[in-house]
Amino acid sequence: MKLRKSEMAAIGSGRGTMDSQNQVQSDTVDRLKLLYPNVNEEETPLPRAWSTKDKFSYIGLSQNNLRVHYKGHGKTHRDAASVRATHPIPAACGLYYFEVRIVSKGRDGYMGIGLSAHGVNMNRLPGVGRFPPGWDKHSYGYHGDDGHSFCSSGTGQPYGPTFTTGDVIGCGVNLVDNTCFYTKNGHHLGIAFRGLPPNLYPTVGLQTPGEVVDTNFGQQPFVFDIEDMLKELRARTRVAIDEFPLPDEQGQWQQVLHRMVSTYLVHHGYCSTAQAFSRATGQPIDEDIASIKNRQRVSKLVLAGRVGEAVETTRRLWPGLLERDPDLLFLLKCRQFVEMVNGTDCEASEDGANGVATSVISHTGRPHKRSNGVAADAAEEGGGRDVDMAPAANGDHEDEALPLVKGMPGVTASVAALLPDRFEADASSQRASVERMLAFGRELYAMSQKLSQDLYHKSMLEDAFSLLAYSNPWDSPVGWQLEPVRREAVCDALNSAILESQGMQWSSPVEACVSHARSLLRRMSRAALGACAFADLSALLAR
Amino acid sequence: MQQFTVFMDIESSRSYIDELYSSDAVKVMEALVTLKNSVIGSNRQKSSVISQGVVPRLLQLMSEESLDPNIRLEATITIGSLAKGTPENIESLIEKGTATALVEMLKTVPLGSKLAEAALCALRSIFSHKPAPVDALPADMRLLTRLTQIAREDSQEARTSVIRVLAVWCSGTVEQEALTCAGACSAAAAMLVVPPRSVPSPSRLVPALELLAAMCFKNPNVAQVALNTRHGDKSIPELLMCLVSRDKPLVVALKAAKCLTFLQRAGALPADDSRIVFGALPCLARLCTKENTEDIRASAAEVLAYLTEVDTSLQRLAAISNHLMSSLADIVNCQSAAAKQGAFKCFASLGANDEDIRKMIIETHGLMVHVVNGLNNPDPCVSLAAVRCLHSLSRSVQQLRTTFQDHAVWKPLMQLLNDSPGPELLNVGSSTLCNLLLEFSPAKEPMLDQGAVEMLCNLTKMSDPALRLNGIWALMNMAFQAEQKVKQRILCCLGTEQMFRLLGDSDTRVIMKMLGLLRNLLSTRQHIDAIMSEYSSQVMQAVIVVLEGSYPAEVKEQALCILGNIGDGEKSKDLIMANEDVLRKLVDYLAHPESKLQEAALFVAGNLVWRGEAGAAARQQRLADLGVLRALKLLRASHHAAHLHDKVKTALAQFNEFT
């Protein structure tokens, strides 16, 4: 399935995060973000330290609230004390894990490591419940003195080995299966608890003087190979998705897929491909072919950077459309301004018509492949050259579709530098271009004043105007605007508006499906369904 | 009706079968294609074609180098298709020399050709039959080098086929070494690489892992080569480490863990290597858990049993890994013999050395019931594994007193041992019995009633020294602080002849236990006199044989101890006093440079000179005359024997009339 490049870009960043997990990280990188890439910390912050408030008074904290020591008298079990992490474990972690190193077992080594819900009494070790059992629900612990596991009760179950000074105990929460396991010095001890409720906090408890533990919430590499389990869960989720029973028989599923491909092609105006696909699969095309071709033409113009022409064509073919949507018009004009800097657009439509576009600013950044003008002719035919319609992946390809460019290779100049008579032959036309551009800029500014003054429009205009401040705009901090890939969003907006004005869907079913899936993942995260961490949408779509 | 159909088939196929023998190449080719198409996917048709005697002609067409390569190829493909038939089909193909013919062909066919691929494919199918015709493939270096070259360079299909064949073929040291020389390690390593972001394919990886495992099994040389074989930037252990991870298919992880295990057991990796403790072991423990299929769990338990068989630290680690105990207890509950066997073996390994682990095993819910049931299992593999488990657990004194008694484990064990057991079962079973018969074991009495004495006496007559040792050892344990009737029964059943035979045993340990048995028999005064009254000449003779023979010091020490016991008997003392030969030896041993022999001799002398017993004065006189007194005085003066001085003083104090 082919995606629009803008889509790919968004997804691609997610993939990048996953890749980098396997690389050596520099100190500045937040390891927690890499461990739990699907967690939105604005909504659900990760536990990064012990809470200075949510603890019993016998607990002392130090070393950025990562070291816990006992400061009570520790005479009886009534002197036990616990501390919770600052935040509960977000479900979108999928698999959550933290490790505690026993710095000192103190007098008796009565230490408990585990999880507890908000509000559970802190005057006891994790997992230890009040009598009768069940009062302090949702408290889970693994105790060092006897190796037993405690689940909101006064008596433990034999679970694992005992632990003491020097041992590293890990606690893992599988938010897909809602289970908890422990590790000792990197060895998996097996599942300790099942059926965990959501929103548990990492918790440790101490009970005798001298007990000190250090905590690693993921800021440091773990002793246990958690990546191995993450890989397993990703693979498992993938299989679960792949093997999910389809509601209908194979034939209808095929139909749906065909329909999606067909509507996608139509939506983006891949006219000939859509027709060929339609012939092969018997899918009806709901839109008039001429209408598709018109949209294709406009899209092509925008993608080629000839925004002025695109605006004119739009006005001619769909009168009133741009007038009704001043925001869209502003977007187009802004882009047109950028393209003028780029040298791919000029105000005068007759220039465009004869296939000549002139940049007022020359550049060295991108050598232009001079085409012989046939390309420009072919571009007008549209349908015959669907391939060219595909979003340009590189400069060369995009340049090929351009009409002749009268560039000034090897020379870099600012707007001001253009004004003197350095290039005598072109001087007059240069001057005219610059003046046209400045006039266009003023017009654009006036237009922006009429629009509702939101930050979006303002910063867009500022960014565009900033291009003029640099002698080589392509190399400047705002040079990203000149990238051909930036045309795609504008193209999409225009295409969607045209479709909407024709009473059709403004987005294609494929895109709707992708964004639906993405939003479902967000909902899963809110609903404490940990599998959302492992449903790697980009990997699924990239197949 | 069925017969009639077969008949019809033969009739209808007669024409093209005849054409196979034609001298016209075109006709032969047509016939081959028709034949090939008719047998594909039909076992009935395969059987029919084989019964018509076509195979020799096909082999001829396949092997004749002068023939059109296409004819050879079609003939080979047809053979390959027949080899995918029923086990009977494959057997008759093997009978007609198909395997040999294919191997011969592989010596000459050009590498990378379709013909080579088809031949390998056919050979693979034939080798997947049990028993595989391994003899058809000689350990010929030229041929093996050629095959490993195919395994490295040829098409994927050919590589997989040849590796599968070699994995089956590699069954002994000769094959292991030959394959290693031919470069099979690097060929296997090349197959183990999983390119990033690709899905690992079991059909490619498993044969390579099986070959590697077969090559390294109990072979330190090969394991060392495998350890140092690299593909790209990774050594074989590193490649294996990638394959035991959780996202790999279970069967791949299992086989990779098995390879690591074999590397470790063959000495290539230390027990504390991270690829063992963080790779193979946790992987196997994970594969034993309930979520997996029975055959995976069974194999994982079996491999884990081998991995943890000897090393205590690995046993301790496994015992806490991923609830292994309850996983294994659950595997014991599985239906298949393989599963039960694997789990029992694993329990046996885990409990071999550590008392705490034994306790954990015993405390695993309902396990002892399963062990007892396992002993009664009709499958000899299961009962053997259950005995191994029991043997391991029987090293625990506490278990012998409690759990074993509660479950009367001796009953099924005795039954097994009385029911013409195999040599392995007999060995482990009698070792277990040995432990069960320790003095404090409450199982002792009921076992006697079951004829334990007779069985053990029989064991001492076995040709296997391990069994003789177990037999005599068990008898020794049984005689320890036993009632007189038990002792009588042992002596009576063993017989003096057998006793002397055991004293002349080639295995010193047997002699030691035999003497130990005599010591245990000759303890407490009444028993000594009772037994000596009946067996005095034999016992004395036995002691003299040992004291005079060229035995190691610890054996002679035992003999002296027996003498000491006899000297404790009321009447039996006289037997020694009457034997001047023995008394002179006693004097010699008191001056023996070996301290423990001096001590033993001192023990004898001490018993003989003890005051307050009838005839003590006469005995003291006699011993003083023979030089015992002087020897004792010398011993007192010697500072080499400082640790004996208290005992020497006690003995000398008895002689007060003389000192």
Coordinates of N, CA, C and O in Angstrom, one line a residue, chain B residues 528-653:
Chain B
I528 N 28.9 -61.2 67.2 CA 30.3 -61.6 66.9 C 30.4 -63.1 67.2 O 30.8 -63.9 66.4
D529 N 30.1 -63.4 68.5 CA 30.3 -64.8 68.9 C 29.5 -65.8 68.1 O 29.9 -66.8 67.7
A530 N 28.2 -65.4 67.8 CA 27.3 -66.2 67.1 C 27.8 -66.5 65.7 O 27.8 -67.6 65.2
I531 N 28.2 -65.4 65.1 CA 28.7 -65.6 63.7 C 30.0 -66.3 63.6 O 30.2 -67.2 62.8
M532 N 30.9 -66.0 64.5 CA 32.2 -66.6 64.5 C 32.1 -68.1 64.8 O 32.9 -68.9 64.3
S533 N 31.1 -68.4 65.7 CA 31.0 -69.9 66.0 C 30.7 -70.7 64.7 O 31.0 -71.8 64.6
E534 N 30.1 -70.0 63.8 CA 29.7 -70.8 62.6 C 30.8 -70.6 61.4 O 31.0 -71.5 60.7
Y535 N 31.3 -69.3 61.4 CA 32.1 -69.0 60.2 C 33.6 -68.6 60.5 O 34.3 -68.0 59.7
S536 N 34.0 -69.0 61.7 CA 35.3 -68.5 62.2 C 36.4 -68.8 61.2 O 37.2 -67.9 60.8
S537 N 36.5 -70.0 60.7 CA 37.7 -70.3 59.8 C 37.6 -69.4 58.5 O 38.7 -68.9 58.1
Q538 N 36.4 -69.2 58.0 CA 36.3 -68.5 56.7 C 36.7 -67.0 57.0 O 37.4 -66.4 56.2
V539 N 36.2 -66.5 58.1 CA 36.4 -65.1 58.4 C 37.9 -64.8 58.7 O 38.5 -63.9 58.1
M540 N 38.5 -65.7 59.5 CA 39.9 -65.5 59.8 C 40.7 -65.7 58.5 O 41.7 -64.9 58.3
Q541 N 40.3 -66.6 57.7 CA 41.1 -66.8 56.4 C 40.9 -65.5 55.6 O 41.9 -65.0 55.0
A542 N 39.7 -65.0 55.6 CA 39.5 -63.7 54.8 C 40.4 -62.6 55.3 O 41.1 -61.9 54.5
V543 N 40.5 -62.5 56.6 CA 41.3 -61.4 57.1 C 42.8 -61.6 56.8 O 43.5 -60.7 56.4
I544 N 43.2 -62.9 56.9 CA 44.6 -63.2 56.6 C 44.9 -62.9 55.1 O 46.0 -62.3 54.8
V545 N 44.0 -63.3 54.3 CA 44.2 -63.1 52.9 C 44.5 -61.6 52.6 O 45.4 -61.3 51.9
V546 N 43.7 -60.8 53.2 CA 43.8 -59.4 53.0 C 45.1 -58.8 53.6 O 45.9 -58.1 53.0
L547 N 45.4 -59.3 54.8 CA 46.6 -58.7 55.5 C 47.9 -59.2 54.8 O 48.9 -58.4 54.8
E548 N 47.8 -60.3 54.2 CA 49.0 -60.8 53.5 C 49.1 -60.4 52.1 O 50.2 -60.3 51.5
G549 N 48.0 -60.1 51.5 CA 47.9 -59.8 50.1 C 48.5 -58.4 49.8 O 48.8 -57.6 50.8
S550 N 48.6 -58.1 48.5 CA 49.1 -56.7 48.2 C 48.0 -55.8 48.0 O 47.6 -55.5 46.9
Y551 N 47.4 -55.4 49.1 CA 46.2 -54.5 49.0 C 46.6 -53.1 49.5 O 47.6 -53.0 50.3
P552 N 45.9 -52.1 49.0 CA 46.2 -50.8 49.5 C 45.9 -50.6 51.0 O 45.2 -51.5 51.6
A553 N 46.5 -49.6 51.6 CA 46.5 -49.5 53.1 C 45.0 -49.4 53.6 O 44.7 -50.0 54.6
E554 N 44.1 -48.7 52.9 CA 42.8 -48.6 53.4 C 42.0 -49.9 53.4 O 41.2 -50.1 54.3
V555 N 42.4 -50.8 52.5 CA 41.8 -52.2 52.6 C 42.3 -52.9 53.8 O 41.5 -53.5 54.5
K556 N 43.6 -52.9 54.0 CA 44.2 -53.6 55.1 C 43.6 -53.0 56.4 O 43.4 -53.8 57.4
E557 N 43.4 -51.7 56.4 CA 42.8 -51.1 57.6 C 41.5 -51.7 58.0 O 41.2 -52.0 59.1
Q558 N 40.7 -51.9 56.9 CA 39.4 -52.6 57.1 C 39.5 -54.0 57.7 O 38.8 -54.3 58.6
A559 N 40.5 -54.7 57.2 CA 40.8 -56.0 57.7 C 41.1 -56.0 59.2 O 40.6 -56.8 60.0
L560 N 42.0 -55.1 59.5 CA 42.4 -54.9 61.0 C 41.2 -54.6 61.8 O 41.1 -55.0 63.0
C561 N 40.3 -53.7 61.3 CA 39.1 -53.4 62.0 C 38.2 -54.6 62.3 O 37.6 -54.7 63.4
I562 N 38.2 -55.5 61.3 CA 37.4 -56.7 61.5 C 38.0 -57.5 62.6 O 37.3 -58.0 63.5
L563 N 39.3 -57.6 62.6 CA 40.1 -58.3 63.6 C 39.8 -57.6 65.0 O 39.5 -58.4 66.0
G564 N 39.7 -56.3 65.0 CA 39.4 -55.6 66.2 C 38.0 -56.0 66.7 O 37.8 -56.3 67.9
N565 N 37.1 -56.1 65.8 CA 35.7 -56.5 66.2 C 35.7 -57.9 66.7 O 35.0 -58.2 67.7
I566 N 36.5 -58.8 66.1 CA 36.5 -60.2 66.5 C 37.1 -60.2 68.0 O 36.6 -60.9 68.8
G567 N 38.1 -59.4 68.1 CA 38.7 -59.3 69.4 C 37.8 -58.8 70.5 O 38.1 -58.9 71.7
D568 N 36.7 -58.2 70.1 CA 35.8 -57.7 71.1 C 34.8 -58.8 71.5 O 34.2 -58.8 72.6
G569 N 34.7 -59.9 70.7 CA 33.8 -61.0 71.1 C 34.4 -61.8 72.3 O 35.6 -61.8 72.5
E570 N 33.5 -62.4 73.0 CA 33.9 -63.0 74.3 C 34.7 -64.3 74.0 O 35.8 -64.5 74.5
K571 N 34.1 -65.1 73.1 CA 34.8 -66.3 72.8 C 35.8 -66.1 71.6 O 36.8 -66.8 71.4
S572 N 35.4 -65.2 70.7 CA 36.1 -65.1 69.5 C 37.5 -64.6 69.7 O 38.4 -64.9 68.8
K573 N 37.8 -63.9 70.8 CA 39.1 -63.5 71.1 C 40.1 -64.6 71.0 O 41.2 -64.5 70.4
D574 N 39.7 -65.8 71.5 CA 40.6 -66.9 71.5 C 41.0 -67.3 70.1 O 42.1 -67.9 69.9
L575 N 40.1 -67.1 69.1 CA 40.5 -67.4 67.7 C 41.7 -66.7 67.3 O 42.5 -67.2 66.6
I576 N 41.8 -65.4 67.7 CA 42.9 -64.6 67.4 C 44.1 -65.1 68.1 O 45.2 -65.3 67.6
M577 N 43.9 -65.3 69.5 CA 45.0 -65.6 70.3 C 45.6 -66.9 69.9 O 46.8 -67.2 70.1
A578 N 44.8 -67.8 69.3 CA 45.3 -69.1 68.9 C 46.1 -69.0 67.6 O 46.8 -70.0 67.2
N579 N 46.0 -67.9 67.0 CA 46.7 -67.8 65.6 C 47.9 -66.9 65.8 O 47.9 -65.7 65.7
E580 N 49.1 -67.5 66.0 CA 50.3 -66.8 66.2 C 50.7 -65.9 65.0 O 51.2 -64.8 65.1
D581 N 50.3 -66.5 63.9 CA 50.6 -65.8 62.6 C 50.0 -64.4 62.6 O 50.6 -63.4 62.3
V582 N 48.7 -64.4 63.0 CA 48.0 -63.1 63.1 C 48.6 -62.2 64.1 O 48.7 -61.0 63.9
L583 N 48.9 -62.7 65.3 CA 49.5 -61.9 66.3 C 50.8 -61.3 65.9 O 51.1 -60.1 66.2
R584 N 51.6 -62.0 65.2 CA 52.9 -61.4 64.8 C 52.7 -60.3 63.8 O 53.3 -59.3 63.8
K585 N 51.6 -60.5 63.0 CA 51.2 -59.4 62.0 C 50.8 -58.2 62.8 O 51.1 -57.1 62.4
L586 N 50.1 -58.5 63.9 CA 49.7 -57.3 64.7 C 50.8 -56.5 65.2 O 50.8 -55.3 65.1
V587 N 51.9 -57.2 65.6 CA 53.1 -56.5 66.1 C 53.7 -55.6 65.0 O 54.0 -54.5 65.1
D588 N 53.7 -56.3 63.8 CA 54.3 -55.6 62.6 C 53.5 -54.3 62.3 O 54.0 -53.2 62.1
Y589 N 52.2 -54.4 62.4 CA 51.3 -53.3 62.0 C 51.4 -52.2 63.1 O 51.2 -51.0 62.7
L590 N 51.7 -52.5 64.3 CA 51.8 -51.5 65.3 C 53.0 -50.6 65.0 O 53.1 -49.5 65.4
A591 N 54.0 -51.2 64.2 CA 55.2 -50.4 63.9 C 55.1 -49.9 62.4 O 56.1 -49.5 61.9
H592 N 53.9 -50.1 61.8 CA 53.8 -49.8 60.4 C 53.9 -48.2 60.2 O 53.4 -47.5 61.0
P593 N 54.6 -47.9 59.1 CA 54.7 -46.4 58.9 C 53.4 -45.7 58.6 O 53.2 -44.5 58.8
E594 N 52.4 -46.5 58.1 CA 51.1 -45.9 57.8 C 50.3 -45.7 59.1 O 50.0 -46.7 59.8
S595 N 50.0 -44.5 59.4 CA 49.4 -44.1 60.7 C 48.1 -44.8 60.9 O 47.8 -45.3 62.0
K596 N 47.3 -44.9 59.9 CA 45.9 -45.4 60.1 C 46.0 -46.9 60.4 O 45.1 -47.5 61.0
L597 N 47.0 -47.6 59.8 CA 47.2 -49.0 60.1 C 47.7 -49.2 61.5 O 47.2 -50.1 62.2
Q598 N 48.5 -48.3 62.0 CA 49.0 -48.4 63.4 C 47.8 -48.2 64.3 O 47.6 -49.0 65.3
E599 N 46.9 -47.3 63.9 CA 45.8 -47.0 64.8 C 44.8 -48.2 64.8 O 44.3 -48.6 65.9
A600 N 44.6 -48.9 63.6 CA 43.7 -50.0 63.6 C 44.3 -51.2 64.4 O 43.6 -51.9 65.1
A601 N 45.7 -51.3 64.3 CA 46.3 -52.4 65.0 C 46.2 -52.2 66.5 O 46.0 -53.1 67.3
L602 N 46.3 -50.9 66.9 CA 46.2 -50.5 68.3 C 44.8 -50.9 68.8 O 44.6 -51.3 69.9
F603 N 43.8 -50.7 67.9 CA 42.4 -51.0 68.3 C 42.3 -52.5 68.5 O 41.7 -52.9 69.5
V604 N 42.9 -53.3 67.7 CA 42.9 -54.8 67.9 C 43.6 -55.1 69.3 O 43.0 -55.8 70.1
A605 N 44.8 -54.6 69.4 CA 45.5 -54.9 70.6 C 44.8 -54.5 71.9 O 44.7 -55.2 72.9
G606 N 44.2 -53.3 71.8 CA 43.4 -52.8 72.9 C 42.3 -53.7 73.3 O 42.1 -54.0 74.5
N607 N 41.6 -54.3 72.3 CA 40.5 -55.2 72.6 C 41.0 -56.5 73.3 O 40.3 -57.0 74.1
L608 N 42.1 -56.9 72.8 CA 42.6 -58.2 73.3 C 43.2 -58.1 74.7 O 43.0 -59.1 75.5
V609 N 43.8 -57.0 75.1 CA 44.4 -56.9 76.4 C 43.4 -56.4 77.5 O 43.8 -56.2 78.6
W610 N 42.2 -56.1 77.1 CA 41.3 -55.5 78.0 C 41.2 -56.3 79.3 O 40.9 -57.5 79.3
R611 N 41.3 -55.6 80.4 CA 41.3 -56.2 81.7 C 39.9 -56.6 82.1 O 38.9 -56.1 81.5
G612 N 39.8 -57.4 83.1 CA 38.5 -57.7 83.7 C 37.7 -58.6 82.8 O 36.5 -58.9 83.1
E613 N 38.2 -59.2 81.8 CA 37.5 -60.2 81.1 C 38.3 -61.5 81.3 O 39.5 -61.5 81.5
A614 N 37.5 -62.6 81.2 CA 38.1 -63.9 81.5 C 39.4 -64.1 80.7 O 39.3 -63.9 79.5
G615 N 40.4 -64.5 81.3 CA 41.7 -64.9 80.6 C 42.5 -63.7 80.2 O 43.4 -63.8 79.3
A616 N 42.2 -62.5 80.7 CA 42.9 -61.3 80.3 C 44.4 -61.5 80.6 O 45.2 -61.1 79.7
A617 N 44.7 -62.0 81.8 CA 46.1 -62.0 82.2 C 46.9 -62.9 81.2 O 48.0 -62.5 80.8
A618 N 46.3 -64.0 80.9 CA 47.0 -65.0 80.0 C 47.3 -64.3 78.7 O 48.3 -64.4 78.1
R619 N 46.2 -63.6 78.2 CA 46.4 -63.0 76.9 C 47.5 -61.9 76.9 O 48.3 -61.8 76.0
Q620 N 47.5 -61.1 78.0 CA 48.5 -60.1 78.2 C 49.9 -60.7 78.1 O 50.8 -60.2 77.5
Q621 N 50.0 -61.8 78.9 CA 51.3 -62.5 78.9 C 51.8 -62.9 77.6 O 52.9 -62.6 77.1
R622 N 50.8 -63.5 76.8 CA 51.1 -64.0 75.5 C 51.5 -62.9 74.6 O 52.5 -63.0 73.8
L623 N 50.8 -61.8 74.7 CA 51.0 -60.7 73.8 C 52.3 -60.0 74.1 O 53.1 -59.6 73.2
A624 N 52.6 -60.0 75.4 CA 53.9 -59.4 75.8 C 55.1 -60.2 75.3 O 56.1 -59.7 74.8
D625 N 54.9 -61.5 75.4 CA 55.9 -62.4 74.9 C 56.2 -62.2 73.4 O 57.3 -62.3 72.9
L626 N 55.1 -62.0 72.7 CA 55.2 -61.8 71.2 C 55.7 -60.4 70.8 O 55.9 -60.2 69.7
G627 N 55.8 -59.6 71.8 CA 56.4 -58.2 71.5 C 55.4 -57.1 71.3 O 55.8 -56.0 71.0
V628 N 54.1 -57.4 71.7 CA 53.1 -56.4 71.5 C 53.4 -55.3 72.5 O 53.3 -54.1 72.2
L629 N 53.8 -55.6 73.7 CA 54.0 -54.6 74.8 C 55.2 -53.7 74.4 O 55.1 -52.5 74.5
R630 N 56.2 -54.3 73.8 CA 57.4 -53.5 73.4 C 56.9 -52.6 72.3 O 57.3 -51.4 72.3
A631 N 56.1 -53.1 71.4 CA 55.7 -52.3 70.2 C 54.9 -51.1 70.7 O 55.0 -50.0 70.2
L632 N 54.1 -51.4 71.8 CA 53.2 -50.3 72.3 C 54.1 -49.2 73.0 O 53.9 -48.0 72.8
K633 N 55.1 -49.7 73.7 CA 56.0 -48.7 74.3 C 56.7 -47.9 73.3 O 56.9 -46.7 73.5
L634 N 57.2 -48.5 72.3 CA 57.8 -47.8 71.2 C 56.9 -46.7 70.6 O 57.3 -45.6 70.3
L635 N 55.6 -47.2 70.5 CA 54.6 -46.3 69.9 C 54.4 -45.1 70.8 O 54.3 -43.9 70.3
R636 N 54.5 -45.3 72.1 CA 54.3 -44.2 73.0 C 55.5 -43.2 72.9 O 55.3 -42.0 73.0
A637 N 56.7 -43.8 72.7 CA 57.9 -43.0 72.6 C 57.9 -42.2 71.3 O 58.6 -41.1 71.2
S638 N 57.3 -42.7 70.3 CA 57.4 -42.1 69.0 C 56.5 -40.8 68.9 O 55.4 -40.8 69.3
H639 N 57.2 -39.7 68.5 CA 56.4 -38.5 68.4 C 55.6 -38.4 67.0 O 54.9 -37.5 66.8
H640 N 55.9 -39.4 66.1 CA 55.1 -39.4 64.9 C 53.7 -39.9 65.2 O 52.8 -39.5 64.5
A641 N 53.6 -40.6 66.3 CA 52.2 -41.1 66.6 C 51.6 -40.4 67.8 O 50.9 -41.0 68.6
A642 N 51.9 -39.1 67.9 CA 51.5 -38.3 69.0 C 49.9 -38.4 69.2 O 49.4 -38.4 70.3
H643 N 49.2 -38.4 68.0 CA 47.8 -38.4 68.1 C 47.2 -39.7 68.7 O 46.1 -39.8 69.0
L644 N 48.1 -40.7 68.7 CA 47.6 -42.0 69.2 C 47.9 -42.2 70.7 O 47.6 -43.2 71.3
H645 N 48.6 -41.3 71.3 CA 49.2 -41.5 72.6 C 48.1 -41.8 73.7 O 48.4 -42.7 74.5
D646 N 47.0 -41.2 73.6 CA 45.9 -41.5 74.6 C 45.5 -43.0 74.5 O 45.4 -43.6 75.5
K647 N 45.4 -43.4 73.3 CA 44.9 -44.8 73.1 C 46.0 -45.8 73.5 O 45.8 -46.8 74.1
V648 N 47.3 -45.4 73.2 CA 48.4 -46.2 73.6 C 48.5 -46.3 75.1 O 48.6 -47.4 75.7
K649 N 48.3 -45.2 75.8 CA 48.3 -45.2 77.2 C 47.2 -46.1 77.8 O 47.5 -46.9 78.7
T650 N 46.0 -46.0 77.2 CA 44.9 -46.8 77.7 C 45.3 -48.3 77.6 O 45.1 -49.1 78.5
A651 N 45.9 -48.6 76.4 CA 46.2 -50.0 76.2 C 47.3 -50.4 77.2 O 47.3 -51.5 77.8
L652 N 48.3 -49.6 77.3 CA 49.4 -49.9 78.2 C 48.9 -50.0 79.7 O 49.4 -50.9 80.4
A653 N 48.0 -49.2 80.0 CA 47.4 -49.3 81.4 C 46.9 -50.6 81.7 O 46.8 -51.0 82.9

